[in-house]
Coordinates of C-alpha atoms in Angstrom, one line a residue:
M130 CA -7.9 9.7 28.8
K131 CA -9.3 10.3 32.3
P132 CA -12.6 12.0 31.2
F133 CA -13.3 9.1 28.9
F134 CA -12.9 6.5 31.7
D135 CA -14.8 8.7 34.1
K136 CA -17.7 8.7 31.8
L137 CA -17.5 4.9 31.4
L138 CA -17.4 4.4 35.1
A139 CA -20.4 6.7 35.6
T140 CA -22.4 4.8 33.0
K141 CA -24.5 1.9 34.2
P142 CA -23.4 -1.4 32.6
G143 CA -25.3 -2.2 29.4
T144 CA -26.7 1.3 29.0
L145 CA -24.0 2.5 26.6
S146 CA -24.8 1.3 23.1
T147 CA -22.1 0.2 20.6
E148 CA -22.7 3.3 18.6
E149 CA -22.3 5.6 21.7
F150 CA -19.2 3.7 22.8
E151 CA -17.7 4.1 19.3
K152 CA -18.6 7.8 19.2
E153 CA -16.9 8.4 22.6
T154 CA -13.8 6.4 21.6
K155 CA -13.4 8.4 18.3
K156 CA -13.9 11.6 20.3
L157 CA -11.1 10.6 22.7
F158 CA -8.6 9.4 20.1
G159 CA -9.4 12.2 17.7
S160 CA -8.6 14.9 20.2
G161 CA -5.5 17.1 19.5
E162 CA -3.8 15.8 22.7
M163 CA -4.2 12.1 21.7
M164 CA -3.5 12.6 18.0
S165 CA -0.4 14.6 18.5
E166 CA 1.3 11.5 20.1
P167 CA 1.4 9.4 16.9
I168 CA 2.4 12.5 15.0
F169 CA 5.3 13.2 17.3
Y170 CA 6.5 9.6 17.9
G171 CA 5.7 8.4 14.4
D172 CA 8.4 7.3 11.9
S173 CA 10.1 9.5 9.4
G174 CA 7.7 8.4 6.7
A175 CA 10.4 7.9 4.0
Y176 CA 14.0 6.7 3.5
D177 CA 16.7 9.1 2.2
F178 CA 17.2 7.1 -1.0
Q179 CA 13.4 7.4 -1.8
Y180 CA 13.7 11.2 -1.6
L181 CA 16.7 11.1 -3.9
E182 CA 14.9 8.9 -6.4
L183 CA 11.8 11.0 -6.6
I184 CA 13.3 14.5 -6.5
P185 CA 13.8 14.8 -10.4
K186 CA 10.3 13.3 -11.0
R187 CA 8.6 15.7 -8.6
Y188 CA 10.2 18.8 -10.1
F189 CA 10.3 17.7 -13.7
K190 CA 8.3 20.7 -14.9
D191 CA 10.0 23.1 -12.6
K192 CA 13.5 22.6 -13.7
T193 CA 13.8 25.9 -15.6
W194 CA 12.5 28.0 -12.6
L195 CA 14.9 26.2 -10.2
V196 CA 18.0 26.9 -12.5
K197 CA 17.0 30.5 -13.1
N198 CA 16.1 31.4 -9.5
R199 CA 18.2 29.1 -7.3
D200 CA 21.0 27.9 -9.6
L201 CA 19.9 24.3 -8.8
D202 CA 20.2 21.5 -11.3
I203 CA 17.5 19.2 -10.0
D204 CA 18.5 16.3 -12.2
K205 CA 22.0 16.2 -10.9
L206 CA 21.2 17.0 -7.3
P207 CA 20.5 13.4 -6.2
D208 CA 23.9 12.2 -7.4
D209 CA 25.6 15.2 -5.8
L210 CA 23.9 14.4 -2.5
K211 CA 25.0 10.8 -2.8
K212 CA 28.6 11.9 -3.3
L213 CA 28.4 14.0 -0.1
K214 CA 27.0 11.1 1.8
T215 CA 29.7 8.7 0.6
L216 CA 32.3 11.2 1.6
S217 CA 30.7 11.6 5.0
E218 CA 30.7 7.9 5.6
K219 CA 34.4 7.7 4.7
K220 CA 35.1 10.4 7.3
H221 CA 33.6 8.2 10.0
Y222 CA 36.6 5.8 9.9
P223 CA 39.3 6.9 12.4
T224 CA 43.0 6.7 11.8
E225 CA 45.6 6.0 14.5
K226 CA 46.5 9.7 14.7
S227 CA 42.8 10.7 15.1
I228 CA 42.4 8.8 18.4
L229 CA 45.8 9.4 20.1
D230 CA 44.3 11.5 22.9
F231 CA 41.0 13.0 23.9
N232 CA 41.4 16.3 22.1
S233 CA 42.3 14.6 18.8
Y234 CA 39.3 12.2 19.2
C235 CA 37.0 15.2 19.8
K236 CA 38.4 16.8 16.6
F237 CA 37.9 13.6 14.7
A238 CA 34.3 13.2 15.9
L239 CA 33.5 16.8 14.8
N240 CA 35.2 16.4 11.4
S241 CA 33.3 13.2 10.8
F242 CA 30.2 15.4 10.3
C243 CA 31.9 18.4 8.7
F244 CA 32.8 19.4 5.2
E245 CA 35.2 22.0 3.9
V246 CA 34.7 24.2 0.9
N247 CA 36.9 22.0 -1.3
D248 CA 34.7 18.9 -0.4
F249 CA 31.9 20.6 -2.4
E250 CA 34.1 21.0 -5.5
Q251 CA 33.4 17.4 -6.6
L252 CA 29.8 18.4 -7.1
Q253 CA 28.2 20.1 -10.0
I254 CA 29.4 23.7 -9.5
N255 CA 26.0 25.4 -9.4
N256 CA 24.6 22.8 -7.0
A257 CA 27.5 23.2 -4.7
K258 CA 26.8 26.9 -4.4
A259 CA 23.1 26.3 -4.1
L260 CA 23.6 23.8 -1.2
V261 CA 25.7 26.1 0.9
T262 CA 23.4 29.0 0.1
H263 CA 19.9 27.7 0.3
F264 CA 20.2 24.7 2.6
A265 CA 22.5 26.2 5.2
S266 CA 21.8 27.9 8.5
I267 CA 23.9 29.9 10.9
P268 CA 24.0 29.0 14.7
G269 CA 22.4 31.6 16.8
K270 CA 20.4 33.2 14.0
S271 CA 18.1 30.3 13.1
N272 CA 15.0 29.1 15.0
Q273 CA 14.5 32.4 16.8
K274 CA 10.8 31.7 17.2
Y275 CA 10.9 28.0 17.6
T276 CA 9.3 26.9 20.9
I277 CA 7.8 23.4 20.7
P278 CA 8.1 20.3 18.4
G279 CA 5.9 20.5 15.4
E280 CA 6.6 24.2 14.6
Y281 CA 8.7 25.1 11.6
N282 CA 12.3 24.0 12.3
E283 CA 14.9 25.8 10.3
T284 CA 17.6 23.2 11.0
E285 CA 15.5 20.6 9.2
A286 CA 14.8 22.9 6.2
K287 CA 18.4 24.1 6.3
P288 CA 20.3 21.2 7.8
I289 CA 23.8 22.3 6.7
I290 CA 25.1 24.3 9.6
K291 CA 27.8 26.9 9.0
I292 CA 30.4 27.0 11.7
K293 CA 33.7 28.8 12.0
N294 CA 36.9 28.2 10.0
G295 CA 34.9 27.5 6.8
L296 CA 33.4 24.3 8.0
F297 CA 29.9 23.0 7.2
F298 CA 28.4 20.7 9.8
I299 CA 25.7 18.1 8.7
P300 CA 24.7 16.1 11.8
I301 CA 21.8 14.3 10.2
F302 CA 22.2 13.6 6.5
F303 CA 18.6 12.4 6.2
Y304 CA 17.3 16.0 6.8
L305 CA 19.3 17.2 3.8
T306 CA 17.7 14.7 1.5
E307 CA 14.3 15.5 2.9
S308 CA 14.7 19.2 2.5
A309 CA 15.9 18.7 -1.0
Y310 CA 12.6 17.0 -1.8
I311 CA 10.4 19.4 0.1
S312 CA 12.0 22.9 0.2
P313 CA 12.0 23.8 -3.6
F314 CA 8.2 23.8 -3.6
Y315 CA 8.1 26.4 -0.8
W316 CA 10.7 28.5 -2.7
M317 CA 8.4 28.6 -5.7
L318 CA 5.4 29.6 -3.6
E319 CA 7.3 32.8 -2.7
D320 CA 7.2 33.8 -6.4
D321 CA 3.7 35.2 -7.0
K322 CA 4.0 34.8 -10.7
Y323 CA 4.9 31.1 -10.5
R324 CA 2.8 30.1 -7.5
D325 CA -0.1 28.7 -9.4
F326 CA 2.2 26.8 -11.8
S327 CA 4.0 25.2 -8.8
F328 CA 0.7 23.9 -7.4
K329 CA -0.4 22.5 -10.8
N330 CA 3.0 20.9 -11.5
K331 CA 3.1 19.3 -8.1
G332 CA -0.3 17.7 -8.6
E333 CA 0.6 16.5 -12.1
A334 CA 3.9 15.1 -10.9
L335 CA 2.2 13.1 -8.2
E336 CA -0.3 11.6 -10.7
Q337 CA 2.6 10.6 -13.0
I338 CA 4.6 9.0 -10.2
A339 CA 1.5 7.1 -9.1
Y340 CA 0.9 6.0 -12.7
E341 CA 4.4 4.7 -13.1
Y342 CA 4.3 2.7 -9.9
F343 CA 1.0 1.0 -10.9
V344 CA 2.3 0.3 -14.4
K345 CA 5.2 -1.6 -12.8
V346 CA 2.6 -4.0 -11.3
F347 CA -0.4 -3.9 -13.6
G348 CA 1.3 -3.3 -16.9
S349 CA 0.9 -0.2 -19.2
Y350 CA -2.2 -1.6 -20.9
N351 CA -4.1 -1.8 -17.6
V352 CA -3.4 1.6 -16.1
Y353 CA -5.0 4.8 -17.1
R354 CA -4.6 8.5 -16.2
D355 CA -7.3 11.2 -16.1
V356 CA -10.2 8.8 -16.5
Q357 CA -13.7 10.2 -17.1
I358 CA -16.7 8.0 -16.3
I359 CA -20.2 8.6 -17.7
R360 CA -22.8 6.5 -15.8
R361 CA -25.5 6.9 -18.5
K362 CA -26.1 9.2 -21.4
G363 CA -26.6 12.7 -20.1
E364 CA -25.6 11.9 -16.5
S365 CA -22.7 13.5 -14.6
I366 CA -19.1 12.7 -15.2
T367 CA -16.7 11.7 -12.5
D368 CA -12.9 11.9 -12.8
I369 CA -10.2 9.5 -11.6
D370 CA -6.6 10.5 -11.4
V371 CA -5.2 7.0 -11.9
L372 CA -7.2 3.8 -12.6
A373 CA -5.6 0.3 -12.5
V374 CA -7.6 -2.7 -13.7
A375 CA -7.1 -6.4 -13.4
G376 CA -10.0 -8.7 -14.4
N377 CA -13.1 -7.6 -12.5
K378 CA -11.2 -5.6 -9.9
A379 CA -10.0 -2.0 -10.0
V380 CA -7.9 0.4 -8.0
V381 CA -9.1 4.0 -7.9
V382 CA -6.3 6.5 -7.0
Q383 CA -7.0 10.1 -6.1
A384 CA -3.8 12.0 -5.7
K385 CA -3.6 15.0 -3.3
S386 CA -0.5 17.1 -2.7
K387 CA -2.0 18.7 0.5
Q388 CA 0.4 18.4 3.5
M389 CA -0.2 18.7 7.2
T390 CA 0.0 22.3 8.5
E391 CA 2.2 23.5 11.4
K392 CA -0.9 24.1 13.6
A393 CA -1.9 20.5 13.2
K394 CA 1.5 19.2 13.9
I395 CA 1.6 20.9 17.3
G396 CA -1.7 19.4 18.4
N397 CA -4.4 21.8 17.3
E398 CA -7.4 19.5 16.8
K399 CA -9.4 22.0 14.6
A400 CA -6.4 22.3 12.3
M401 CA -6.0 18.5 12.2
R402 CA -9.6 18.0 11.2
S403 CA -9.4 20.8 8.6
D404 CA -6.1 19.4 7.1
F405 CA -7.6 15.8 7.0
K406 CA -10.7 17.1 5.2
K407 CA -8.6 18.7 2.5
A408 CA -6.0 15.9 2.2
V409 CA -8.1 12.8 2.6
Q410 CA -11.8 13.3 3.1
S411 CA -12.3 15.4 -0.1
S412 CA -10.2 12.8 -2.0
Y413 CA -12.2 10.0 -0.6
D414 CA -15.6 11.6 -1.3
Q415 CA -14.5 12.0 -5.0
A416 CA -13.2 8.4 -5.1
I417 CA -16.5 7.0 -3.7
E418 CA -18.5 8.7 -6.4
S419 CA -16.0 7.4 -9.0
R420 CA -16.3 3.9 -7.5
K421 CA -20.1 4.0 -7.7
A422 CA -19.8 5.1 -11.3
L423 CA -17.3 2.4 -12.1
L424 CA -19.6 -0.3 -10.8
T425 CA -22.7 1.0 -12.6
K426 CA -23.8 -1.3 -15.3
G427 CA -23.4 0.4 -18.7
A428 CA -20.9 3.0 -17.5
V429 CA -18.6 4.4 -20.2
F430 CA -14.9 5.0 -19.6
R431 CA -13.0 7.7 -21.4
V432 CA -9.3 8.5 -21.6
N433 CA -8.2 11.4 -23.8
G434 CA -11.7 11.5 -25.3
K435 CA -11.7 7.8 -26.4
N436 CA -13.8 5.1 -24.9
V437 CA -12.0 2.3 -23.1
L438 CA -13.4 -1.3 -23.3
L439 CA -12.8 -3.5 -20.3
K440 CA -12.5 -7.3 -20.7
E441 CA -14.7 -8.0 -17.7
P442 CA -17.4 -6.0 -15.9
L443 CA -16.0 -4.6 -12.6
D444 CA -17.5 -5.8 -9.4
D445 CA -15.2 -4.1 -6.9
A446 CA -12.8 -1.2 -6.7
Y447 CA -10.3 -0.3 -3.9
I448 CA -9.7 3.3 -3.1
V449 CA -6.3 4.8 -2.5
C450 CA -5.9 8.4 -1.3
L451 CA -2.3 9.2 -2.2
S452 CA -0.2 12.1 -0.8
S453 CA 3.0 13.4 -2.2
E454 CA 4.6 13.8 1.2
N455 CA 4.6 12.0 4.5
Y456 CA 1.3 12.8 6.3
P457 CA 1.9 11.9 9.9
A458 CA -0.6 9.6 11.7
V459 CA -2.9 9.4 8.6
V460 CA -3.9 5.8 9.4
N461 CA -4.9 6.9 12.9
Q462 CA -6.9 9.8 11.5
V463 CA -8.8 7.7 9.0
K464 CA -10.2 5.6 11.8
T465 CA -11.3 8.7 13.8
Y466 CA -11.9 11.6 11.4
L467 CA -13.2 9.9 8.2
K468 CA -16.9 10.4 7.4
K469 CA -18.4 7.6 5.4
N470 CA -21.6 5.7 4.8
K471 CA -21.7 2.4 6.7
K472 CA -21.9 0.3 3.5
D473 CA -19.1 2.2 1.8
P474 CA -15.5 0.7 1.9
Y475 CA -12.7 2.3 3.8
P476 CA -9.9 4.0 1.7
L477 CA -6.2 3.3 2.0
A478 CA -4.6 6.6 2.7
F479 CA -0.8 6.6 2.4
S480 CA 2.1 8.5 0.8
V481 CA 3.9 8.0 -2.4
F482 CA 6.8 6.5 -0.4
D483 CA 4.5 3.9 1.1
L484 CA 3.3 3.1 -2.5
D485 CA 7.0 2.7 -3.5
I486 CA 7.5 0.1 -0.7
I487 CA 4.2 -1.7 -1.4
S488 CA 4.9 -2.0 -5.1
F489 CA 8.5 -3.2 -4.3
Y490 CA 7.2 -6.2 -2.3
L491 CA 4.0 -6.9 -4.1
T492 CA 5.2 -7.0 -7.7
D493 CA 2.4 -9.5 -8.8
V494 CA -0.8 -7.8 -9.6
Y495 CA -2.9 -10.3 -7.8
Q496 CA -0.8 -10.1 -4.7
L497 CA -1.2 -6.4 -4.7
L498 CA -5.0 -6.7 -5.1
Y499 CA -5.2 -9.2 -2.4
Y500 CA -3.3 -6.9 0.0
L501 CA -5.6 -4.0 -0.8
R502 CA -8.7 -6.2 -0.4
Q503 CA -7.5 -7.4 3.0
R504 CA -6.7 -3.9 4.2
V505 CA -10.1 -2.7 3.2
N506 CA -12.0 -5.7 4.6
T507 CA -10.1 -5.6 7.9
A508 CA -9.8 -1.9 8.4
E509 CA -11.7 -1.9 11.7
Y510 CA -10.1 -5.1 12.9
F511 CA -6.4 -4.4 12.7
N512 CA -4.6 -1.3 14.1
A513 CA -1.1 -0.2 13.2
N514 CA 0.7 3.1 13.4
G515 CA 1.6 3.2 9.7
E516 CA 1.0 1.5 6.4
I517 CA 4.3 -0.3 6.5
G518 CA 3.3 -2.1 9.8
Y519 CA 0.2 -3.5 8.0
L520 CA 2.3 -4.6 5.0
A521 CA 4.9 -6.3 7.2
F522 CA 2.3 -8.2 9.1
H523 CA 0.7 -9.2 5.8
L524 CA 4.0 -10.5 4.4
R525 CA 4.6 -12.5 7.6
S526 CA 1.1 -14.0 8.3
K527 CA -1.6 -12.4 6.0
L528 CA -4.1 -9.8 7.2
F529 CA -6.8 -12.2 8.3
K530 CA -8.9 -12.2 11.4
D531 CA -8.1 -14.5 14.3
P532 CA -11.2 -16.2 15.5
N533 CA -9.9 -16.0 19.0
A534 CA -9.4 -12.2 19.0
D535 CA -11.9 -9.3 18.7
R536 CA -9.2 -7.0 17.4
I537 CA -5.5 -7.1 16.7
A538 CA -2.9 -4.3 17.3
I539 CA 0.1 -4.6 15.1
D540 CA 3.3 -3.8 17.0
D541 CA 5.9 -1.4 15.5
S542 CA 8.4 -4.2 15.5
F543 CA 6.7 -5.6 12.3
A544 CA 7.5 -2.3 10.5
Q545 CA 11.1 -2.7 11.7
L546 CA 11.3 -5.9 9.7
I547 CA 10.8 -3.9 6.5
D548 CA 13.3 -1.3 7.9
A549 CA 15.9 -4.1 8.0
N550 CA 14.9 -5.6 4.6
F551 CA 14.1 -2.7 2.4
I552 CA 17.1 -0.6 3.0
S553 CA 19.4 -3.6 2.1
L554 CA 17.5 -4.7 -1.0
K555 CA 16.8 -1.3 -2.5
G556 CA 18.8 1.2 -0.5
G557 CA 22.2 -0.5 -0.9
Y558 CA 22.8 -0.8 2.8
P559 CA 24.7 -3.9 4.1
K560 CA 22.7 -7.0 4.7
T561 CA 22.1 -8.3 8.2
K562 CA 20.5 -11.4 9.6
A563 CA 17.3 -9.4 10.1
V564 CA 16.8 -9.2 6.3
E565 CA 15.5 -12.8 6.3
K566 CA 13.0 -12.3 9.1
L567 CA 10.4 -10.5 7.1
Y568 CA 8.8 -13.4 5.1
N569 CA 6.8 -16.4 6.2
K570 CA 8.9 -19.5 5.8
W571 CA 6.0 -21.6 4.4
A572 CA 6.5 -22.5 0.8
N573 CA 4.8 -25.0 -1.6
A574 CA 6.2 -25.0 -5.2
D575 CA 3.2 -27.0 -6.5
F576 CA 0.7 -24.5 -5.0
T577 CA 2.7 -21.6 -6.6
N578 CA 2.5 -23.6 -9.9
L579 CA -1.2 -24.0 -9.4
I580 CA -1.6 -20.2 -9.0
N581 CA 0.4 -19.6 -12.1
Q582 CA -1.6 -22.0 -14.1
V583 CA -4.8 -20.3 -13.0
K584 CA -3.3 -17.0 -14.1
Q585 CA -2.4 -18.4 -17.5
S586 CA -5.9 -19.7 -18.1
H587 CA -7.2 -16.2 -18.9
N588 CA -10.7 -17.4 -17.9
P589 CA -13.3 -14.9 -16.7
G590 CA -13.4 -14.9 -13.0
L591 CA -9.7 -15.9 -12.6
T592 CA -9.1 -12.8 -10.4
D593 CA -11.7 -14.0 -7.8
A594 CA -10.3 -17.6 -8.1
I595 CA -6.7 -16.4 -7.3
L596 CA -7.8 -14.2 -4.4
F597 CA -9.8 -17.2 -3.1
L598 CA -6.7 -19.4 -3.2
F599 CA -4.6 -16.7 -1.5
D600 CA -7.0 -17.0 1.4
L601 CA -5.9 -20.5 2.1
S602 CA -3.6 -21.1 5.0
G603 CA -0.4 -23.0 4.5
N604 CA -1.8 -26.2 5.9
S605 CA -5.0 -25.9 3.7
A606 CA -2.9 -25.2 0.6
D607 CA -0.8 -28.2 1.3
K608 CA -3.9 -30.4 1.7
V609 CA -5.5 -29.1 -1.5
I610 CA -2.3 -29.8 -3.5
E611 CA -2.0 -33.3 -2.0
L612 CA -5.6 -34.1 -3.0
I613 CA -5.2 -32.7 -6.5
K614 CA -2.1 -34.8 -7.1
K615 CA -3.7 -37.9 -5.7
T616 CA -6.8 -37.4 -7.8
K617 CA -4.9 -36.8 -11.0
E618 CA -2.7 -39.8 -10.4
S619 CA -5.7 -42.0 -9.9
A620 CA -7.4 -40.7 -13.1
V621 CA -4.2 -41.2 -15.2
K622 CA -3.7 -44.6 -13.7
D623 CA -7.1 -46.1 -14.5
G624 CA -8.2 -43.9 -17.3
K625 CA -11.4 -42.8 -15.5
S626 CA -12.5 -39.4 -14.2
H627 CA -11.9 -38.7 -10.5
D628 CA -12.9 -35.7 -8.4
F629 CA -13.0 -34.4 -4.9
S630 CA -14.7 -31.5 -3.1
M631 CA -13.5 -29.7 0.0
T632 CA -15.1 -27.0 2.2
F633 CA -13.6 -24.2 4.3
D634 CA -14.7 -21.8 7.0
N635 CA -17.5 -24.1 8.3
S636 CA -18.7 -24.7 4.8
K637 CA -19.0 -21.0 3.8
S638 CA -16.7 -21.7 0.9
G639 CA -15.3 -24.7 -1.0
I640 CA -13.5 -26.2 -3.9
T641 CA -14.2 -28.9 -6.4
Y642 CA -11.5 -30.5 -8.5
I643 CA -12.1 -32.9 -11.4
C644 CA -9.5 -34.8 -13.4
S645 CA -11.5 -35.9 -16.5
S646 CA -10.8 -38.7 -19.0
D647 CA -12.9 -36.8 -21.5
K648 CA -10.8 -35.1 -24.1
N649 CA -13.6 -32.7 -25.1
Q650 CA -13.1 -29.4 -23.3
D651 CA -16.7 -28.3 -23.7
N652 CA -17.9 -31.5 -22.0
N653 CA -15.5 -30.9 -19.1
T654 CA -16.7 -27.3 -18.7
K655 CA -20.3 -28.4 -18.4
K656 CA -19.4 -31.2 -16.0
L657 CA -17.4 -28.9 -13.8
L658 CA -20.2 -26.3 -13.8
S659 CA -22.8 -28.9 -12.8
Y660 CA -20.6 -30.4 -10.1
C661 CA -19.7 -27.1 -8.6
T662 CA -23.3 -25.8 -8.7
L663 CA -24.6 -28.8 -6.8
R664 CA -21.7 -29.0 -4.3
K665 CA -22.0 -25.3 -3.5
Y666 CA -25.7 -25.7 -3.0
K667 CA -25.5 -28.8 -0.8
S668 CA -22.8 -27.2 1.3
K669 CA -24.8 -23.9 1.6
A670 CA -21.7 -22.0 0.6
D671 CA -21.4 -18.5 -0.7
L672 CA -18.1 -19.0 -2.5
W673 CA -17.0 -21.9 -4.6
I674 CA -14.1 -22.5 -7.0
G675 CA -14.0 -25.3 -9.6
L676 CA -10.8 -26.6 -11.1
C677 CA -10.6 -29.1 -13.9
S678 CA -7.7 -30.9 -15.7
S679 CA -7.5 -33.6 -18.3
T680 CA -5.8 -36.9 -17.9
I681 CA -3.7 -36.1 -21.1
S682 CA -2.6 -32.7 -19.7
K683 CA 0.5 -32.1 -17.7
N684 CA -1.1 -29.2 -16.0
L685 CA -2.7 -29.4 -12.6
V686 CA -5.4 -27.1 -13.9
D687 CA -6.7 -26.4 -17.4
Q688 CA -10.1 -24.9 -16.6
I689 CA -11.5 -22.8 -13.8
I690 CA -14.9 -21.4 -12.7
F691 CA -15.8 -19.3 -9.7
N692 CA -19.1 -18.6 -8.1
K693 CA -19.6 -16.0 -5.4
E694 CA -23.4 -15.7 -5.4
P695 CA -24.8 -15.8 -1.9
W696 CA -26.5 -19.1 -1.1
K697 CA -30.2 -19.2 -1.7
S698 CA -32.7 -22.0 -1.1
S699 CA -33.8 -23.8 -4.3
K700 CA -36.1 -26.8 -4.5
K701 CA -34.8 -27.7 -7.9
L702 CA -31.1 -27.7 -6.8
R703 CA -32.0 -29.5 -3.6
L704 CA -33.6 -32.4 -5.5
L705 CA -30.8 -32.6 -8.0
A706 CA -28.1 -32.5 -5.3
N707 CA -29.8 -35.3 -3.3
K708 CA -30.2 -37.4 -6.5
L709 CA -26.8 -36.9 -8.1
L710 CA -24.4 -36.3 -5.3
L711 CA -24.6 -39.8 -3.8
G712 CA -21.9 -41.2 -1.4
G713 CA -18.5 -39.6 -1.3
K714 CA -16.6 -38.3 1.7
G715 CA -16.8 -34.7 3.0
I716 CA -13.5 -32.9 3.6
S717 CA -13.2 -29.6 5.5
A718 CA -10.3 -27.4 6.3
E719 CA -9.4 -23.9 7.6
K720 CA -8.8 -21.1 5.1
V721 CA -6.5 -19.0 7.2

């Protein structure tokens, strides 16, 4: 970092523009020396049980080759590895005889990580042979050319170590599950006749896995594979691997199975930039074109040659560049290596394992959309070493800018909250007190009920309305609910219509709520639209949500409208607002 600071010290104050400073910063942090640090010190990128879950899905189309050429039953392999792990864990418990003296204790310690031939007999017979043949290395004969971290490490690819007396030593079980997920692909590459099929199958498997994760959240009717978009008749077609849609929002997923090369892992900047271009940049460039096509008025969507009709025109789409393997330091590289137009949104670049975790915690489609939106909108504001750090911070306190901070660096301790929580809830590990530390303790059942009622309204614009409500801080949400309940109680009590309006963010956004005594829904809709239009104009706000309920309804909300048109001066609206919005009390609050 010394050359960077030397240049800053040699520069006269005020002469280095923001663009120049940004350029020098990216040059520094994009260097091989700086980028190799998050690669080397980064997390493992996946949990062992994630590898086991995805192995059969990844090699679904390669099963015949693996049986024929490696005697490996890929469907039964995860269960076999689980059996070995369970046996290994049992070996860790000492008996009285095993700790009588130092020698017996040393023998116990070694045997805790060792397996005999008969231990493999409980596995599927062919898999047992395959494990000790294709995943085993011999001390003194492996890693002959290994010199520095980042180079190919045979003890990771073949983590079962053969030692004397017919013992098989497995010091780190995680490496065995990782190798079971990664190594078969490289075996197939050695077969010249099958090589092209292996690449094709790997890409298709990743798309299918991504599709299944998004279906879990969005539902099968809102997720599409291999989407073609035609902007206008006769114009070019763009392709999307996976497209998920909710209301007027979409998620564009471009799946790439390119992994980081050995040269990049050891700090070669040229290799890093080349790998990033193939793994993320090309995926992003394609997704940007797809996004533009999606948001083009009159665009036609086709899946399997048939047109798809959406319920609402799309006004935003979030880009996900998905990898099939852990791509070290990818969030750091996006900030330094990505080439994009200033007005274009940032992508979210993460692995299928990150997607697994994100979809596990954000099971509601609007919660997931909100997270993606916040990640994109605050891409230059927050910094974390991995996607899980961002997710944990979001679950704790939302990804929203602090008015008292120019930028925020998210400490790795946030990701550790997910480490403690996820492995217990999904991985089957014992629960600890740390499990409860992940979530924010704030809760308001009425606010949750309000959100659910908005979802059930099925009104156009409900997606924007829900995202708007998610922006509210706990205190603001409590205040809104308090006012809604008081307003409704007053209307029910005297049989007259009551309302309130409230602004947020120094009047940049606001809300109007009406509890109407009129039983005619059309009249209530017109009244709500008029009130919101005038309140939004008078407040000079860009965003406004309108909620309405009837005195005879048990719901807090029966109708919603949402307006996000930027404020513009209008003589007509000014006169109407001054004439019709008489009296009343202004209420303001913080959003987040």
